[in-house]
């Protein structure tokens, strides 16, 4: 088994039920070895389209409309942060920040190299 | 359109038509050009040869959305260089409607402790600006939250808006903002950065009131084009997830960034010694929204700081007894007093914001300087009561308060702190350059000192041109920072709030809308390239002034400790070399 330090922000905190605090929730989620981001979302019953900006251990792994991290395998004690769709991270405050390699690869394929807030698929 | 010059040596004034040279400038482009043309670069910022210039943007005072911004310019007592600081306020809207393109305050009285108030109105017959003076000495030495209601009372029955300074400016601090009223007549909107409040104080000017009765409104050369532009921009703002009603900013305010930067490991914590604060979620925008809901028993969406804003990002924090504590707790203030000082209580943070507003202190500079003082052991990290007491000492002008009031760079020197997060003497805002390297380039090279609003956005057209450039490569970073800074200089010239940037970057018709609005007002045919060039020219003018003032490329540096101390949790240093930094302005 692995344990994932899971943070839910804004309205997503309601997926933590009674564990929610004002504005956020922190959960320790147990998953089988080899579990992925999709497994984590399934475990907390959170449809992937309701999450936006996502981090795994401080590395950006998803943005609204760009969610290639569903197959990302998680490790024991990983910190996963899931944000609601009203959150934002303007490019000028994001440029040069840490990203998951797979996310970076996706961004590089875009003509605009990830400068926008939302992506169309 | 008028140029109104006030000489504080003898309180005389001069009213002229706008000189040809300045007709196609406004906001930041006008304040910076006037300062560069008229202030000797080596003038003392608090001496008689510095000037203070107020200018509304091109569309300020019109129905263009989110455009009631005022630019304030002068030579900065904090950085020693040129400064433009801006605020959203009804005052800006009125100045635009009164057709005063530039208000230039010059000279200073021979008698030091003199403080004056000025009311600018309009002559009913001629439509020309008129001036009335009043002795404002009785309003000095007091909290702005007490003074502003007295001033409004004094002019009861007239539609006045108030711009003023607080006690911090009376003490001539490098950390002292110009205070403008918000929509509820509170002294809460600041042209905060760079100590321009002290420039106003050095001239013996305590208040500038605007009475816009009979104001003709902004002259619009091509109404149809303007309306088209206004509608395009409004549509973009109403559509985008961040800027639309009940969207990100309207719900959570700018403090929505707290959790994001914290997760990214880029939220400066404990005086920039870590990039993550374990209690950040308790002070973030989401916690403010839910906390207010809990205290009031209902949801509260944010309000506008100034007339005509669609985005409405300004929040309010309430006390347990449901009374209003302060507006607004925005991201930078929340962070400066929160993560940076390791304070995790919104009531304490709100009190610190309120005290700064009341004393006329810039919240960012105050929080960053307190972080340095905590590092020096003057007061403990995490001690909210001690922080509150220290801000009182700053406001009241006690000796330690004066040291801290001089700003982050100077206080760090006096207190012997190596980890002093400042560029050109100005305290660094809430984005860690080691974790977010792009902003580091802007912090280092901006003409303004460490400034998070100096590089805000970029035109979609420019992006297209940069297609072959990897934004994370050296060349890409240089080109991007330059384009960011130039486009931002234009938005600060247009009169729009920078937060329109989120929408216009994603929705190209919104960007075009902004350009159409400006062309509509001026009767010009500017393209996206033209406005980029205008923005670039502003940067050149500012840079030239700074170089003549002794602030050259050697000052375009990130503090040394950021190159050597790895920042947890990513354990990274700032590794952009000097040659790269020098290219941003070297090839402007
Ligand atoms: S977006 Fe916020 S800061 Fe900008 S004008 Fe509107 S209320 Fe003011």
XYZ file of C-alpha atoms in Angstrom, chain A residues 7 9-11 13 21-24 53 55 57-59 79-81 83-99 104 108 110-113 115-118, chain B residues 240 242 246-249 251-252 256-257 259-261 263-264 276 281 286-287 290 294 431 435-439 452 455-456 458 463 467 469-472 477 480 484 502 505-506 570:
88
model
C -4.799 18.449 -0.791
C -8.684 23.367 -2.568
C -11.743 25.603 -2.719
C -14.992 23.851 -3.568
C -12.745 20.429 -0.306
C -11.760 22.958 6.656
C -12.594 26.485 5.460
C -11.163 26.685 1.943
C -9.316 23.359 1.804
C -4.343 23.092 -11.947
C 0.630 19.459 -8.703
C 5.255 17.122 -5.299
C 5.293 20.745 -6.366
C 5.585 19.872 -10.064
C 1.953 15.233 -2.191
C -0.856 15.742 -4.679
C -2.666 19.096 -4.854
C -7.349 22.818 -7.572
C -10.831 23.956 -8.514
C -11.535 25.531 -11.894
C -11.668 29.073 -10.555
C -8.040 28.991 -9.567
C -5.412 30.693 -11.670
C -1.719 30.827 -12.271
C -0.865 33.560 -14.758
C 2.019 32.763 -17.071
C 4.265 35.535 -15.750
C 4.190 33.855 -12.351
C 4.548 30.379 -13.808
C 7.330 30.780 -16.352
C 10.289 28.656 -15.297
C 8.438 26.892 -12.455
C 8.845 23.146 -11.965
C 6.704 20.857 -14.146
C 6.314 19.834 -20.142
C 6.183 21.988 -25.871
C 1.698 23.635 -28.400
C 2.442 26.562 -30.669
C 2.249 28.936 -27.745
C 4.331 26.801 -25.358
C 1.433 30.610 -22.096
C -2.355 30.496 -21.857
C -4.496 29.887 -18.823
C -6.859 27.327 -20.295
C -12.993 34.297 -19.098
C -10.668 34.239 -14.098
C -18.312 34.828 -9.871
C -15.109 33.728 -11.588
C -11.722 33.323 -9.923
C -10.968 36.927 -8.986
C -14.860 34.896 -5.820
C -11.456 34.475 -4.242
C -6.396 32.792 -4.870
C -2.699 32.625 -5.758
C -2.276 28.006 -2.459
C -1.020 27.791 -6.030
C 2.353 29.380 -5.314
C 2.083 24.093 -3.922
C 4.554 25.189 -6.599
C 6.382 26.566 1.097
C -4.153 27.094 3.140
C -10.326 30.141 -0.599
C -10.052 30.356 3.217
C -15.205 30.358 3.266
C -18.921 31.247 8.063
C 6.918 35.167 -6.070
C 11.220 28.717 -8.041
C 9.654 30.952 -10.716
C 12.665 31.972 -12.736
C 10.841 34.075 -15.328
C 9.656 36.591 -12.762
C 5.630 41.942 -9.728
C 6.084 42.222 -16.565
C 2.469 41.283 -16.737
C 2.241 39.994 -23.774
C 3.753 35.256 -29.177
C 6.972 30.717 -32.333
C 11.718 30.430 -29.543
C 11.571 28.139 -26.542
C 10.363 30.384 -23.701
C 12.573 28.457 -21.318
C 13.435 34.257 -21.515
C 9.692 37.260 -23.240
C 6.155 41.393 -21.101
C -5.709 37.278 -17.961
C -4.085 36.923 -23.286
C -6.451 34.022 -23.870
C 12.707 22.082 -4.832
